[in-house]
PDB file of C-alpha atoms in Angstrom:
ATOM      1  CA  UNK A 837     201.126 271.718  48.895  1.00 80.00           C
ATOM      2  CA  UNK A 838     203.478 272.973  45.942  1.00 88.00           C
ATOM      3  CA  UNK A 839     203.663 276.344  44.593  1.00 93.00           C
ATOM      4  CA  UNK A 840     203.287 275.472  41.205  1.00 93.00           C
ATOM      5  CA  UNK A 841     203.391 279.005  39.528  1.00 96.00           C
ATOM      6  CA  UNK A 842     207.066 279.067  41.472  1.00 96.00           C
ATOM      7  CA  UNK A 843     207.925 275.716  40.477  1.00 97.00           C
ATOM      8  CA  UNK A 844     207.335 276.380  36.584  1.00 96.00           C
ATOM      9  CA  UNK A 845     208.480 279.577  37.149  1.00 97.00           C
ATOM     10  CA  UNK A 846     211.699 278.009  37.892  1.00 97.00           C
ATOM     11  CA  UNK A 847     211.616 275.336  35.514  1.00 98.00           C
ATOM     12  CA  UNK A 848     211.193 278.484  32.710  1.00 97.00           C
ATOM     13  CA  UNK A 849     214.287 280.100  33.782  1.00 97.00           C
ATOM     14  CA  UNK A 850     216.403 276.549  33.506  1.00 98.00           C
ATOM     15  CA  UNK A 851     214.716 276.750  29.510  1.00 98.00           C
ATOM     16  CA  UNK A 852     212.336 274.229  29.870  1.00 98.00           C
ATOM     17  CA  UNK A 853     209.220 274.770  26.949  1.00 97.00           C
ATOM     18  CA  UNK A 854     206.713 273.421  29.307  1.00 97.00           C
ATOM     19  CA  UNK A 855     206.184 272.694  32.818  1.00 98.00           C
ATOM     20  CA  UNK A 856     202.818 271.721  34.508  1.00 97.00           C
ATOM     21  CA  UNK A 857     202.055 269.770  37.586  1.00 97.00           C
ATOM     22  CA  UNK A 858     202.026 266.170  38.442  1.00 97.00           C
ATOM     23  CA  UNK A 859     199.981 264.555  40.376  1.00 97.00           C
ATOM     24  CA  UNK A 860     202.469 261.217  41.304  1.00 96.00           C
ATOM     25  CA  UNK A 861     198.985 259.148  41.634  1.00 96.00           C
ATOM     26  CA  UNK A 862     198.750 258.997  38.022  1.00 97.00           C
ATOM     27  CA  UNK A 863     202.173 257.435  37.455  1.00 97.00           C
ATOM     28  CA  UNK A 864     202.024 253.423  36.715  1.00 96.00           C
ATOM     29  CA  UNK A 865     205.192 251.512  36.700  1.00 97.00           C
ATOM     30  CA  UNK A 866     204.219 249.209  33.752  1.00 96.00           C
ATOM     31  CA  UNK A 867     205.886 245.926  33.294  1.00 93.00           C
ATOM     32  CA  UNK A 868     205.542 245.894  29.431  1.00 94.00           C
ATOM     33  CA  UNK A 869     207.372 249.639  29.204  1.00 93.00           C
ATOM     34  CA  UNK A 870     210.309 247.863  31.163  1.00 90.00           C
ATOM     35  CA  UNK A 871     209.989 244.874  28.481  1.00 88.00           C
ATOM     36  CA  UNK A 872     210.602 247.346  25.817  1.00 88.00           C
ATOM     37  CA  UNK A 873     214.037 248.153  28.090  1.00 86.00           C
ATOM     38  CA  UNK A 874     214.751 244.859  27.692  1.00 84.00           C
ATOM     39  CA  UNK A 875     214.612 244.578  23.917  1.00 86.00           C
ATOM     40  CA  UNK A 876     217.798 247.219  24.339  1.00 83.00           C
ATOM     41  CA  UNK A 877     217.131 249.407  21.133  1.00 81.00           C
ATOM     42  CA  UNK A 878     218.671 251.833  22.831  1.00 82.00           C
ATOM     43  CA  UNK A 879     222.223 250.299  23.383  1.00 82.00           C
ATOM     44  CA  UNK A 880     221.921 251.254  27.152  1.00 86.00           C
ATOM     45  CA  UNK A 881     220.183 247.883  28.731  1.00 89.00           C
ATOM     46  CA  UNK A 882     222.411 246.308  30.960  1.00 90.00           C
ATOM     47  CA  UNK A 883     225.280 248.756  30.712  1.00 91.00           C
ATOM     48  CA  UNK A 884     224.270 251.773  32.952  1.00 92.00           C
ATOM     49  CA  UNK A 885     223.832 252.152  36.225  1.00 95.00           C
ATOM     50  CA  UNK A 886     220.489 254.088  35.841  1.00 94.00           C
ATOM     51  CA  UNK A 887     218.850 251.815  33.637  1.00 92.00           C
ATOM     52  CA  UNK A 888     217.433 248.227  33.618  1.00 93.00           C
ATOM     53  CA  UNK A 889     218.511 245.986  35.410  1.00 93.00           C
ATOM     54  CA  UNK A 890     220.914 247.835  37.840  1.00 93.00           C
ATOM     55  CA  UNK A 891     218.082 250.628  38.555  1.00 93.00           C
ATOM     56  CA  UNK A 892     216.143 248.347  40.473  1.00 92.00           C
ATOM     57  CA  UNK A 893     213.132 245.968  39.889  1.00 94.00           C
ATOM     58  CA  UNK A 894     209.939 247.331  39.598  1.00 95.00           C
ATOM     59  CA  UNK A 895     208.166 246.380  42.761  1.00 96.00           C
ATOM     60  CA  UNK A 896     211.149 248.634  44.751  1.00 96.00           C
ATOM     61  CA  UNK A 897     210.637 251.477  42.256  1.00 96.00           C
ATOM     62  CA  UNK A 898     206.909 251.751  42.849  1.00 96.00           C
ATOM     63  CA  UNK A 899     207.059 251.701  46.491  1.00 96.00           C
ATOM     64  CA  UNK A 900     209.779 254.270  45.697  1.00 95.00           C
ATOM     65  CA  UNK A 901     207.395 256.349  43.684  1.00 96.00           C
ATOM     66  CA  UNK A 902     204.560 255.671  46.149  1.00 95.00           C
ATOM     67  CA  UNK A 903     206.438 257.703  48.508  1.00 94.00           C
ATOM     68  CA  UNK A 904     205.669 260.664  46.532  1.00 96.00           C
ATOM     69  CA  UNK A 905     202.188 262.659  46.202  1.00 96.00           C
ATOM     70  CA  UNK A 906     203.316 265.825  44.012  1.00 96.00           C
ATOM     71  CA  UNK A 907     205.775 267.022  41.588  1.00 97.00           C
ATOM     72  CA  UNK A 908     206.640 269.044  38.034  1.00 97.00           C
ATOM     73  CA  UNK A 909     206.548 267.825  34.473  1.00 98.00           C
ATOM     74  CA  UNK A 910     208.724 269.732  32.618  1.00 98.00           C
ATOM     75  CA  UNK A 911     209.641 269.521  28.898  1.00 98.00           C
ATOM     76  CA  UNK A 912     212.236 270.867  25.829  1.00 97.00           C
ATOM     77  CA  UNK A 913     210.511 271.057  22.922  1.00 97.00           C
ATOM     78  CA  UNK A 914     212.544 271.260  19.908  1.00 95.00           C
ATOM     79  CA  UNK A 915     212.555 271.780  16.034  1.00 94.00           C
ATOM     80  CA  UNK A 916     213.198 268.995  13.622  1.00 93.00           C
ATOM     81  CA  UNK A 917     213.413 269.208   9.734  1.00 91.00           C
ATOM     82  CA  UNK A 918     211.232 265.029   9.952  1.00 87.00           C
ATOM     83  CA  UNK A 919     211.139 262.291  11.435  1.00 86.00           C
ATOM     84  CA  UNK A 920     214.749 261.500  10.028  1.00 88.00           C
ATOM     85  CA  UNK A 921     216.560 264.388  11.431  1.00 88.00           C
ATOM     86  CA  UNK A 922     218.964 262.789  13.650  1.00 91.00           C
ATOM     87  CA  UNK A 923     221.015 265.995  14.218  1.00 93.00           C
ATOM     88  CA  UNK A 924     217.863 268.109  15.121  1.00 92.00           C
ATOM     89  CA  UNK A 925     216.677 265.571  17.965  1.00 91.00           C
ATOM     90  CA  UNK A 926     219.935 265.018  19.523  1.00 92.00           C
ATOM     91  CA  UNK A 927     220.367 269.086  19.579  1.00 95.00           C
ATOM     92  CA  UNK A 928     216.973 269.335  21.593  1.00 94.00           C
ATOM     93  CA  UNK A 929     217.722 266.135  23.382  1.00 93.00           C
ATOM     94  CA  UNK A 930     221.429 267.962  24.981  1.00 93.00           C
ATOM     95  CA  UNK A 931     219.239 271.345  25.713  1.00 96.00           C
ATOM     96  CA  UNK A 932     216.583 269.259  27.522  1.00 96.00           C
ATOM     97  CA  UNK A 933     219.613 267.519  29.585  1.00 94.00           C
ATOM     98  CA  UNK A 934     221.081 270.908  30.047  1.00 95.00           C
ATOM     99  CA  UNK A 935     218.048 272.285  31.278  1.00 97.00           C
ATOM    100  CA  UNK A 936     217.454 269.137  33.428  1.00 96.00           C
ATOM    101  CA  UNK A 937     220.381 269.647  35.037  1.00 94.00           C
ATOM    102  CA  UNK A 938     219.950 272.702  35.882  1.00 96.00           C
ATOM    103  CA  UNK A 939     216.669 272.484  37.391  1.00 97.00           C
ATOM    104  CA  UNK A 940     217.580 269.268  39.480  1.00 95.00           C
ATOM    105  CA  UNK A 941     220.772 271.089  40.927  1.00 94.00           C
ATOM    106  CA  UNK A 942     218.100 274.010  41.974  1.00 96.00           C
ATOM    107  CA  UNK A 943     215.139 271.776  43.140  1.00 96.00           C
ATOM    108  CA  UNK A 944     218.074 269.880  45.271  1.00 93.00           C
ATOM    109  CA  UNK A 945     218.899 273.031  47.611  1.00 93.00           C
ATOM    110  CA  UNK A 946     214.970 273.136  48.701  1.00 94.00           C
ATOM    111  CA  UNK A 947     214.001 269.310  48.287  1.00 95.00           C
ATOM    112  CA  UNK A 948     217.119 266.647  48.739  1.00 93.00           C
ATOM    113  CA  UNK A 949     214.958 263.870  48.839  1.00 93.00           C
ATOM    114  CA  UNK A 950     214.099 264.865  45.545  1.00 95.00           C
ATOM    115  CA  UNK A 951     213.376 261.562  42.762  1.00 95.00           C
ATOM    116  CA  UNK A 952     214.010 262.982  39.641  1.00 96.00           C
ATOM    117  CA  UNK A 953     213.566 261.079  35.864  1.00 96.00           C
ATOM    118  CA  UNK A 954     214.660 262.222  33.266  1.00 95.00           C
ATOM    119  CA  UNK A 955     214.977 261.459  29.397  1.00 94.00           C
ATOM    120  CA  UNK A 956     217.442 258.573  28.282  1.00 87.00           C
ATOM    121  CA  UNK A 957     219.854 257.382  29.921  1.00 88.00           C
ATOM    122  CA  UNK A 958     222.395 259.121  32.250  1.00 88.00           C
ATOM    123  CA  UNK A 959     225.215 260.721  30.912  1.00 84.00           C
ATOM    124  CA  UNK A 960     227.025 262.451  33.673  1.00 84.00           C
ATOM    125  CA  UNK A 961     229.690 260.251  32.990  1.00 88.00           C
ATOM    126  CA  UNK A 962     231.499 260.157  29.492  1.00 87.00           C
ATOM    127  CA  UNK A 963     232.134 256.187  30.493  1.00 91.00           C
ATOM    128  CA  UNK A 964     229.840 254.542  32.819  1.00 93.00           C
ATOM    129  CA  UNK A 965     231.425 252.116  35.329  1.00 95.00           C
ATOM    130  CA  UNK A 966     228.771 249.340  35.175  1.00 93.00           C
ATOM    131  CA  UNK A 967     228.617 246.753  36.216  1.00 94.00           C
ATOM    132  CA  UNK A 968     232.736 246.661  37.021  1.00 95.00           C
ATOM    133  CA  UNK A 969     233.120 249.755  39.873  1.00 95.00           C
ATOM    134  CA  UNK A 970     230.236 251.423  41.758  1.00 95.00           C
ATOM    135  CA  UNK A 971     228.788 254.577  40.009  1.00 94.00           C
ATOM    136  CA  UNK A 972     230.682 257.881  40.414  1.00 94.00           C
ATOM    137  CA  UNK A 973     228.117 259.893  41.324  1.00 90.00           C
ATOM    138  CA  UNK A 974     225.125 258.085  42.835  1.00 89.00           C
ATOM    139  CA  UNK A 975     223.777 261.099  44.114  1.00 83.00           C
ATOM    140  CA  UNK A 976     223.410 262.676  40.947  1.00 84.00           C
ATOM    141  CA  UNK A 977     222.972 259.472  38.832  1.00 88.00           C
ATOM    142  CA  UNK A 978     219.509 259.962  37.093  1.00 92.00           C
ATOM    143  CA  UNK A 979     217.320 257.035  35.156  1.00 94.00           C
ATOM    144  CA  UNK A 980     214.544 257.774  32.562  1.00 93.00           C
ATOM    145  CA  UNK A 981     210.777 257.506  33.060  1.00 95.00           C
ATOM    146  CA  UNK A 982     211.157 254.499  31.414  1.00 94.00           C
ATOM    147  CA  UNK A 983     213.763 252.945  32.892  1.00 94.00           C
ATOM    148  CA  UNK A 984     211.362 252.602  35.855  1.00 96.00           C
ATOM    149  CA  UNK A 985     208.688 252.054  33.835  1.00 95.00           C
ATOM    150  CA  UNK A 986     206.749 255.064  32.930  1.00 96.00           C
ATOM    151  CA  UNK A 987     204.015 255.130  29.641  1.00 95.00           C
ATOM    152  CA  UNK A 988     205.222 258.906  28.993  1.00 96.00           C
ATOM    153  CA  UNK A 989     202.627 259.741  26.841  1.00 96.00           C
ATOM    154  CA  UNK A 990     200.309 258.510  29.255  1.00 97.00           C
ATOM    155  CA  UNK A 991     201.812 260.152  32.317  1.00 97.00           C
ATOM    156  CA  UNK A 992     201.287 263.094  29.922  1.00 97.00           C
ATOM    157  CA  UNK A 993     197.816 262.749  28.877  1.00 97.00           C
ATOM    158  CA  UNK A 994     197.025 262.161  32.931  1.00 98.00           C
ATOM    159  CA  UNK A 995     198.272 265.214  33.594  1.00 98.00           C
ATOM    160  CA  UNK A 996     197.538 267.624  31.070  1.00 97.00           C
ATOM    161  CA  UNK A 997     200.414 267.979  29.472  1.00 97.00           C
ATOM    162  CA  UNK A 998     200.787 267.609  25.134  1.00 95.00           C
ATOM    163  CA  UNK A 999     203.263 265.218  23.774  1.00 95.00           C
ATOM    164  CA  UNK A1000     202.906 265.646  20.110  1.00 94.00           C
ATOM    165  CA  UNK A1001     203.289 268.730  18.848  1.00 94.00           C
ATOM    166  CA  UNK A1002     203.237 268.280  15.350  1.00 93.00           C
ATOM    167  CA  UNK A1003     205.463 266.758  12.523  1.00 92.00           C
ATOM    168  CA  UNK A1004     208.063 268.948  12.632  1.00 94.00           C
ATOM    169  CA  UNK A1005     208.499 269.007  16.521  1.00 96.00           C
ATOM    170  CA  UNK A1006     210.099 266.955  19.109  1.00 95.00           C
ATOM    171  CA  UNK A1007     209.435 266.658  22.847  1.00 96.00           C
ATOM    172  CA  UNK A1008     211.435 265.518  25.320  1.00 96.00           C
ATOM    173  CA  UNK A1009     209.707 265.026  29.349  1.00 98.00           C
ATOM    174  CA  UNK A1010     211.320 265.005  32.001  1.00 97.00           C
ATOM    175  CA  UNK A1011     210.027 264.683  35.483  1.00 98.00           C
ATOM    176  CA  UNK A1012     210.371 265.794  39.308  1.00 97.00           C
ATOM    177  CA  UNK A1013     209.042 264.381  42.460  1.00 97.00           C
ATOM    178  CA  UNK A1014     208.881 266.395  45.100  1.00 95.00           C
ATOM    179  CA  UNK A1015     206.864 265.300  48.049  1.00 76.00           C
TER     180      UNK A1015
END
């Protein structure tokens, strides 16, 4: 079993906003959420190694997951003038991703089978090698929920988390398994 109140405690010092348990029995790998990977609105489909396609189709990534029984939820939760402030949500997008990284680089020492998902798509690398050269840094190479498939909200709502916290506010989760 996971000490939680050490695990958030941890995920506090890294800056995360929140941090709460998750129970890996709630997560669904939904086709449709990789669809929406697929209609590439991000500019990342097919040109990362830790998103769709190259992470993996989703009947590997759930027995992946199914592995798993615990881990951490962990969010940055950042200020934002509306909906149109582009500046504001990349700001608290870089602090979640430094706080990520910070946190996965701790959680690694105790737990190196470790799956961590994060937010977006990786960005260790200022160029990623896809699909010409293998990645860099497989090791550390991280893909979003979404990426394999993850309803965030929902994963949220399962586990107790929030994921709207108001108009002026902008979340960013993050997630690790652990067991």
């Amino acid at each position: 079993m996971l000490d939680m109140e050490y695990l958030t405690g941890l995920a506090r010092e890294a800056g995360f906003t929140n941090a709460g348990p998750l129970d890996a029995g709630t997560i669904e790998l939904k086709d449709e959420v990789r669809a929406m990977c697929g209609a590439n609105s991000c500019g990342a489909y097919g040109k990362n190694w830790s998103c769709p396609p190259a992470c993996g189709e989703l009947d590997a990534l759930r027995a992946q997951v199914g592995g798993y029984k615990q881990g951490i939820l962990v969010q940055t939760v950042g200020d934002v003038e509306d909906s149109l402030d582009f500046e504001g949500m990349m700001e608290a997008e870089a602090a979640h991703k430094e706080h990520f990284t910070a946190l996965h680089e701790k959680l690694l020492e105790q737990w190196p089978g470790l799956l961590a998902l994060g937010a977006g798509t990786c960005t260790r690398c200022k160029q990623c090698t896809y699909p010409d050269a293998p990645c860099r840094f497989p090791d550390k190479r991280v893909s979003s929920m979404e990426a394999y498939g993850m309803l965030v909200l929902e994963t949220c709502q399962k586990n107790g988390m929030g994921y709207y916290y108001g108009p002026q506010k902008i979340a960013y989760t993050s997630c690790f398994l652990l067991e």
